[in-house]
mmCIF file of C-alpha atoms in Angstrom:
data_model
loop_
_atom_site.group_PDB
_atom_site.id
_atom_site.type_symbol
_atom_site.label_atom_id
_atom_site.label_comp_id
_atom_site.label_asym_id
_atom_site.label_seq_id
_atom_site.Cartn_x
_atom_site.Cartn_y
_atom_site.Cartn_z
ATOM 1 C CA UNK T 1197 -80.344 -90.187 211.878
ATOM 2 C CA UNK T 1198 -78.750 -87.519 209.753
ATOM 3 C CA UNK T 1199 -80.407 -85.673 206.901
ATOM 4 C CA UNK T 1200 -79.714 -82.902 204.426
ATOM 5 C CA UNK T 1201 -82.079 -80.423 202.830
ATOM 6 C CA UNK T 1202 -81.414 -78.473 199.679
ATOM 7 C CA UNK T 1203 -84.445 -76.190 199.558
ATOM 8 C CA UNK T 1204 -84.039 -75.104 195.940
ATOM 9 C CA UNK T 1205 -84.455 -77.565 193.082
ATOM 10 C CA UNK T 1206 -83.068 -75.013 190.645
ATOM 11 C CA UNK T 1207 -80.934 -71.887 190.801
ATOM 12 C CA UNK T 1208 -80.604 -69.599 187.795
ATOM 13 C CA UNK T 1209 -78.027 -66.821 187.631
ATOM 14 C CA UNK T 1210 -76.391 -64.658 184.993
ATOM 15 C CA UNK T 1211 -72.735 -65.145 184.232
ATOM 16 C CA UNK T 1212 -70.599 -62.890 186.413
ATOM 17 C CA UNK T 1213 -73.176 -62.696 189.192
ATOM 18 C CA UNK T 1214 -72.744 -64.312 192.608
ATOM 19 C CA UNK T 1215 -73.958 -67.880 192.972
ATOM 20 C CA UNK T 1216 -75.340 -69.381 196.173
ATOM 21 C CA UNK T 1217 -76.604 -72.929 196.621
ATOM 22 C CA UNK T 1218 -78.288 -73.538 199.956
ATOM 23 C CA UNK T 1219 -77.893 -76.525 202.267
ATOM 24 C CA UNK T 1220 -79.137 -77.228 205.770
ATOM 25 C CA UNK T 1221 -78.449 -80.347 207.763
ATOM 26 C CA UNK T 1222 -79.564 -82.335 210.761
ATOM 27 C CA UNK T 1223 -77.124 -84.598 212.578
ATOM 28 C CA UNK T 1224 -76.262 -85.722 216.080
ATOM 29 C CA UNK T 1225 -72.893 -84.498 217.204
ATOM 30 C CA UNK T 1226 -70.390 -82.583 215.139
ATOM 31 C CA UNK T 1227 -71.066 -82.787 211.420
ATOM 32 C CA UNK T 1228 -68.708 -83.467 208.567
ATOM 33 C CA UNK T 1229 -70.067 -81.657 205.505
ATOM 34 C CA UNK T 1230 -69.302 -82.044 201.811
ATOM 35 C CA UNK T 1231 -70.224 -80.484 198.495
ATOM 36 C CA UNK T 1232 -70.091 -82.426 195.235
ATOM 37 C CA UNK T 1233 -70.819 -81.419 191.645
ATOM 38 C CA UNK T 1234 -72.157 -83.620 188.867
ATOM 39 C CA UNK T 1235 -71.904 -82.736 185.208
ATOM 40 C CA UNK T 1236 -74.268 -84.463 182.723
ATOM 41 C CA UNK T 1237 -73.667 -88.195 182.374
ATOM 42 C CA UNK T 1238 -70.728 -88.077 184.769
ATOM 43 C CA UNK T 1239 -69.973 -89.234 188.276
ATOM 44 C CA UNK T 1240 -69.798 -86.900 191.249
ATOM 45 C CA UNK T 1241 -66.758 -84.702 191.699
ATOM 46 C CA UNK T 1242 -65.629 -83.466 195.106
ATOM 47 C CA UNK T 1243 -65.676 -79.674 195.574
ATOM 48 C CA UNK T 1244 -64.933 -79.045 199.237
ATOM 49 C CA UNK T 1245 -65.487 -80.238 202.783
ATOM 50 C CA UNK T 1246 -65.806 -78.987 206.329
ATOM 51 C CA UNK T 1247 -64.282 -81.140 209.043
ATOM 52 C CA UNK T 1248 -63.271 -78.675 211.752
ATOM 53 C CA UNK T 1249 -61.620 -75.296 212.153
ATOM 54 C CA UNK T 1250 -62.309 -72.200 210.068
ATOM 55 C CA UNK T 1251 -65.972 -71.875 209.205
ATOM 56 C CA UNK T 1252 -65.161 -70.627 205.694
ATOM 57 C CA UNK T 1253 -63.926 -73.432 203.497
ATOM 58 C CA UNK T 1254 -62.382 -72.866 200.085
ATOM 59 C CA UNK T 1255 -62.533 -75.527 197.410
ATOM 60 C CA UNK T 1256 -62.098 -76.273 193.739
ATOM 61 C CA UNK T 1257 -63.028 -74.015 190.808
ATOM 62 C CA UNK T 1258 -63.349 -70.892 192.985
ATOM 63 C CA UNK T 1259 -66.123 -72.278 195.179
ATOM 64 C CA UNK T 1260 -66.340 -71.728 198.915
ATOM 65 C CA UNK T 1261 -68.790 -72.670 201.633
ATOM 66 C CA UNK T 1262 -69.556 -71.287 205.061
ATOM 67 C CA UNK T 1263 -70.354 -73.556 207.972
ATOM 68 C CA UNK T 1264 -72.913 -71.992 210.337
ATOM 69 C CA UNK T 1265 -73.505 -74.159 213.378
ATOM 70 C CA UNK T 1266 -76.303 -72.067 214.875
ATOM 71 C CA UNK T 1267 -78.279 -72.161 211.627
ATOM 72 C CA UNK T 1268 -77.162 -75.725 210.783
ATOM 73 C CA UNK T 1269 -76.277 -74.550 207.299
ATOM 74 C CA UNK T 1270 -73.467 -75.077 204.835
ATOM 75 C CA UNK T 1271 -74.238 -72.887 201.822
ATOM 76 C CA UNK T 1272 -72.058 -73.106 198.714
ATOM 77 C CA UNK T 1273 -70.971 -69.821 197.138
ATOM 78 C CA UNK T 1274 -69.046 -68.484 194.194
ATOM 79 C CA UNK T 1275 -68.471 -64.737 193.809
ATOM 80 C CA UNK T 1276 -68.695 -64.714 190.009
ATOM 81 C CA UNK T 1277 -70.449 -67.573 188.229
ATOM 82 C CA UNK T 1278 -69.362 -69.012 184.880
ATOM 83 C CA UNK T 1279 -71.481 -70.731 182.252
ATOM 84 C CA UNK T 1280 -69.326 -73.798 182.838
ATOM 85 C CA UNK T 1281 -70.592 -73.922 186.463
ATOM 86 C CA UNK T 1282 -73.940 -75.140 185.163
ATOM 87 C CA UNK T 1283 -74.370 -78.556 186.769
ATOM 88 C CA UNK T 1284 -76.107 -80.507 189.528
ATOM 89 C CA UNK T 1285 -74.804 -79.805 193.026
ATOM 90 C CA UNK T 1286 -75.134 -82.080 196.039
ATOM 91 C CA UNK T 1287 -74.619 -81.361 199.705
ATOM 92 C CA UNK T 1288 -73.822 -84.312 201.990
ATOM 93 C CA UNK T 1289 -73.334 -84.893 205.719
ATOM 94 C CA UNK T 1290 -71.984 -87.586 207.994
ATOM 95 C CA UNK T 1291 -72.039 -87.575 211.785
ATOM 96 C CA UNK T 1292 -68.361 -88.322 212.008
ATOM 97 C CA UNK T 1293 -66.336 -90.647 214.139
ATOM 98 C CA UNK T 1294 -66.679 -94.299 213.172
ATOM 99 C CA UNK T 1295 -69.578 -93.517 210.842
ATOM 100 C CA UNK T 1296 -68.426 -92.885 207.311
ATOM 101 C CA UNK T 1297 -71.791 -93.102 205.625
ATOM 102 C CA UNK T 1298 -72.894 -89.981 203.794
ATOM 103 C CA UNK T 1299 -76.443 -88.712 203.541
ATOM 104 C CA UNK T 1300 -77.040 -86.637 200.425
ATOM 105 C CA UNK T 1301 -79.487 -83.887 199.672
ATOM 106 C CA UNK T 1302 -81.751 -84.185 196.637
ATOM 107 C CA UNK T 1303 -79.542 -81.889 194.622
ATOM 108 C CA UNK T 1304 -79.799 -78.398 193.130
ATOM 109 C CA UNK T 1305 -79.559 -77.781 189.405
ATOM 110 C CA UNK T 1306 -77.581 -74.633 188.669
ATOM 111 C CA UNK T 1307 -77.989 -72.885 185.338
ATOM 112 C CA UNK T 1308 -75.705 -69.984 184.516
ATOM 113 C CA UNK T 1309 -76.835 -68.007 181.478
ATOM 114 C CA UNK T 1310 -74.433 -66.088 179.296
ATOM 115 C CA UNK K 718 -54.169 -93.939 187.969
ATOM 116 C CA UNK K 719 -57.715 -94.800 186.922
ATOM 117 C CA UNK K 720 -59.365 -94.171 190.293
ATOM 118 C CA UNK K 721 -62.639 -96.066 190.260
ATOM 119 C CA UNK K 722 -63.895 -98.039 187.304
ATOM 120 C CA UNK K 723 -67.388 -99.436 186.909
ATOM 121 C CA UNK K 724 -68.755 -101.947 184.441
ATOM 122 C CA UNK K 725 -70.887 -102.098 182.472
ATOM 123 C CA UNK K 726 -71.477 -98.470 181.481
ATOM 124 C CA UNK K 727 -75.110 -99.242 180.798
ATOM 125 C CA UNK K 728 -77.339 -102.288 180.701
ATOM 126 C CA UNK K 729 -80.885 -103.176 179.766
ATOM 127 C CA UNK K 730 -82.113 -106.155 181.752
ATOM 128 C CA UNK K 731 -85.244 -108.254 181.743
ATOM 129 C CA UNK K 732 -87.117 -108.439 185.045
ATOM 130 C CA UNK K 733 -86.233 -111.527 187.032
ATOM 131 C CA UNK K 734 -82.705 -111.775 185.690
ATOM 132 C CA UNK K 735 -79.625 -111.742 187.862
ATOM 133 C CA UNK K 736 -77.105 -108.953 187.346
ATOM 134 C CA UNK K 737 -73.753 -108.036 188.885
ATOM 135 C CA UNK K 738 -72.393 -104.524 188.660
ATOM 136 C CA UNK K 739 -68.641 -104.391 188.959
ATOM 137 C CA UNK K 740 -66.556 -101.804 190.781
ATOM 138 C CA UNK K 741 -62.791 -101.658 191.100
ATOM 139 C CA UNK K 742 -60.605 -99.019 192.733
ATOM 140 C CA UNK K 743 -56.846 -98.612 192.565
ATOM 141 C CA UNK K 744 -56.420 -96.101 195.393
ATOM 142 C CA UNK K 745 -56.115 -98.729 198.156
ATOM 143 C CA UNK K 746 -58.988 -97.122 200.020
ATOM 144 C CA UNK K 747 -60.374 -99.025 202.991
ATOM 145 C CA UNK K 748 -64.011 -98.143 202.509
ATOM 146 C CA UNK K 749 -66.264 -98.630 199.514
ATOM 147 C CA UNK K 750 -69.904 -97.765 198.862
ATOM 148 C CA UNK K 751 -72.739 -98.342 196.441
ATOM 149 C CA UNK K 752 -75.354 -95.663 195.782
ATOM 150 C CA UNK K 753 -78.313 -95.364 193.495
ATOM 151 C CA UNK K 754 -79.301 -92.026 192.002
ATOM 152 C CA UNK K 755 -82.913 -91.305 191.187
ATOM 153 C CA UNK K 756 -84.366 -88.021 189.991
ATOM 154 C CA UNK K 757 -85.458 -85.828 192.880
ATOM 155 C CA UNK K 758 -84.073 -88.198 195.511
ATOM 156 C CA UNK K 759 -80.367 -87.529 195.281
ATOM 157 C CA UNK K 760 -78.054 -90.423 196.063
ATOM 158 C CA UNK K 761 -79.129 -93.152 198.449
ATOM 159 C CA UNK K 762 -76.729 -95.598 200.017
ATOM 160 C CA UNK K 763 -77.395 -99.250 199.185
ATOM 161 C CA UNK K 764 -74.521 -101.089 200.875
ATOM 162 C CA UNK K 765 -71.104 -100.210 202.170
ATOM 163 C CA UNK K 766 -67.891 -101.838 203.318
ATOM 164 C CA UNK K 767 -65.559 -100.215 205.836
ATOM 165 C CA UNK K 768 -62.791 -102.719 205.129
ATOM 166 C CA UNK K 769 -62.164 -105.901 203.165
ATOM 167 C CA UNK K 770 -64.164 -108.799 204.572
ATOM 168 C CA UNK K 771 -66.926 -106.657 206.095
ATOM 169 C CA UNK K 772 -70.113 -105.197 204.646
ATOM 170 C CA UNK K 773 -73.090 -103.280 205.951
ATOM 171 C CA UNK K 774 -76.555 -102.220 204.886
ATOM 172 C CA UNK K 775 -77.327 -98.694 203.844
ATOM 173 C CA UNK K 776 -80.606 -96.871 203.422
ATOM 174 C CA UNK K 777 -82.056 -98.999 200.597
ATOM 175 C CA UNK K 778 -80.493 -102.497 200.731
ATOM 176 C CA UNK K 779 -83.487 -104.673 199.792
ATOM 177 C CA UNK K 780 -82.988 -106.649 196.597
ATOM 178 C CA UNK K 781 -79.231 -106.072 196.546
ATOM 179 C CA UNK K 782 -76.212 -107.909 197.906
ATOM 180 C CA UNK K 783 -72.497 -107.142 198.021
ATOM 181 C CA UNK K 784 -69.232 -108.847 198.828
ATOM 182 C CA UNK K 785 -65.770 -107.521 199.640
ATOM 183 C CA UNK K 786 -63.264 -110.300 199.127
ATOM 184 C CA UNK K 787 -60.343 -107.905 198.705
ATOM 185 C CA UNK K 788 -59.518 -104.213 199.003
ATOM 186 C CA UNK K 789 -59.969 -103.308 195.359
ATOM 187 C CA UNK K 790 -63.259 -104.909 194.295
ATOM 188 C CA UNK K 791 -66.797 -104.350 195.508
ATOM 189 C CA UNK K 792 -69.415 -105.986 193.244
ATOM 190 C CA UNK K 793 -73.130 -105.287 193.630
ATOM 191 C CA UNK K 794 -75.554 -108.079 192.751
ATOM 192 C CA UNK K 795 -79.236 -107.894 191.940
ATOM 193 C CA UNK K 796 -80.457 -111.448 192.493
ATOM 194 C CA UNK K 797 -83.746 -111.014 190.636
ATOM 195 C CA UNK K 798 -84.102 -107.595 189.052
ATOM 196 C CA UNK K 799 -87.353 -105.627 189.250
ATOM 197 C CA UNK K 800 -88.374 -102.481 187.321
ATOM 198 C CA UNK K 801 -88.047 -100.318 190.462
ATOM 199 C CA UNK K 802 -84.322 -101.028 190.375
ATOM 200 C CA UNK K 803 -84.037 -98.998 187.199
ATOM 201 C CA UNK K 804 -81.561 -96.318 188.217
ATOM 202 C CA UNK K 805 -78.040 -94.998 187.864
ATOM 203 C CA UNK K 806 -75.649 -96.798 190.188
ATOM 204 C CA UNK K 807 -72.505 -95.223 191.541
ATOM 205 C CA UNK K 808 -69.627 -96.873 193.339
ATOM 206 C CA UNK K 809 -67.427 -94.794 195.627
ATOM 207 C CA UNK K 810 -64.433 -95.272 197.882
ATOM 208 C CA UNK K 811 -62.739 -93.389 200.694
ATOM 209 C CA UNK K 812 -59.741 -93.660 202.972
ATOM 210 C CA UNK K 813 -60.669 -94.187 206.604
ATOM 211 C CA UNK K 814 -57.122 -94.518 207.889
ATOM 212 C CA UNK K 815 -57.355 -91.460 210.135
ATOM 213 C CA UNK K 816 -60.497 -92.695 211.854
ATOM 214 C CA UNK K 817 -62.590 -89.854 210.477
ATOM 215 C CA UNK K 818 -64.723 -89.638 207.346
ATOM 216 C CA UNK K 819 -62.623 -88.718 204.350
ATOM 217 C CA UNK K 820 -63.622 -87.579 200.893
ATOM 218 C CA UNK K 821 -65.485 -90.165 198.873
ATOM 219 C CA UNK K 822 -64.403 -90.552 195.266
ATOM 220 C CA UNK K 823 -66.962 -91.704 192.756
ATOM 221 C CA UNK K 824 -66.902 -93.887 189.686
ATOM 222 C CA UNK K 825 -68.543 -92.886 186.383
ATOM 223 C CA UNK K 826 -71.720 -94.847 187.098
ATOM 224 C CA UNK K 827 -73.751 -97.654 185.549
ATOM 225 C CA UNK K 828 -77.107 -96.860 183.997
ATOM 226 C CA UNK K 829 -79.402 -99.845 184.527
ATOM 227 C CA UNK K 830 -82.817 -100.279 182.977
ATOM 228 C CA UNK K 831 -85.018 -103.174 184.095
ATOM 229 C CA UNK K 832 -87.903 -103.969 181.787
#
């Protein structure tokens, strides 16, 4: 069975500073990894995904994530955070072929202070 | 293009009542999903459907049922609601045409309170 861990419930950063949201996963076989963002009282919005290929994935709103197979991690990063990046972030994994079901982490609340 | 719509937006329900949450997508995606979101637990899969006419159980299926009569609609039914089903429910869909997991797109959610 697959699982995702987001070790930090909350991340607080100052505007303009780098932002990192951590994610580790456990899955049999090659993982497919996703990051989603949720703003208050909204549904989840897709940010980026890793399927195969380059370990550094670039996504929406200036976010990127690095797939590290040896550390089973897929940390989300943004070089310079904005106040508008304050939201709830979810990492998700699926084992891939013929299994489309996602397992989500518990989520990390990001607060960017002005 | 609306994407995924869910109805109702919110609902307060007496325990023991039957309730159907509606979900419709206009993207012609093969697969659809129902999740519940609870504080500190993230999203947990309730039921899913890889294609019209088929359904499967997710992580927390007890007390819920689904049907997939056509591509666009995927209703979730609580036969006899209990307070532990108080949650925010999200419907999602994805295209599985390439045989690999594709991005899931989410609806705006239904906030359900069972008293």
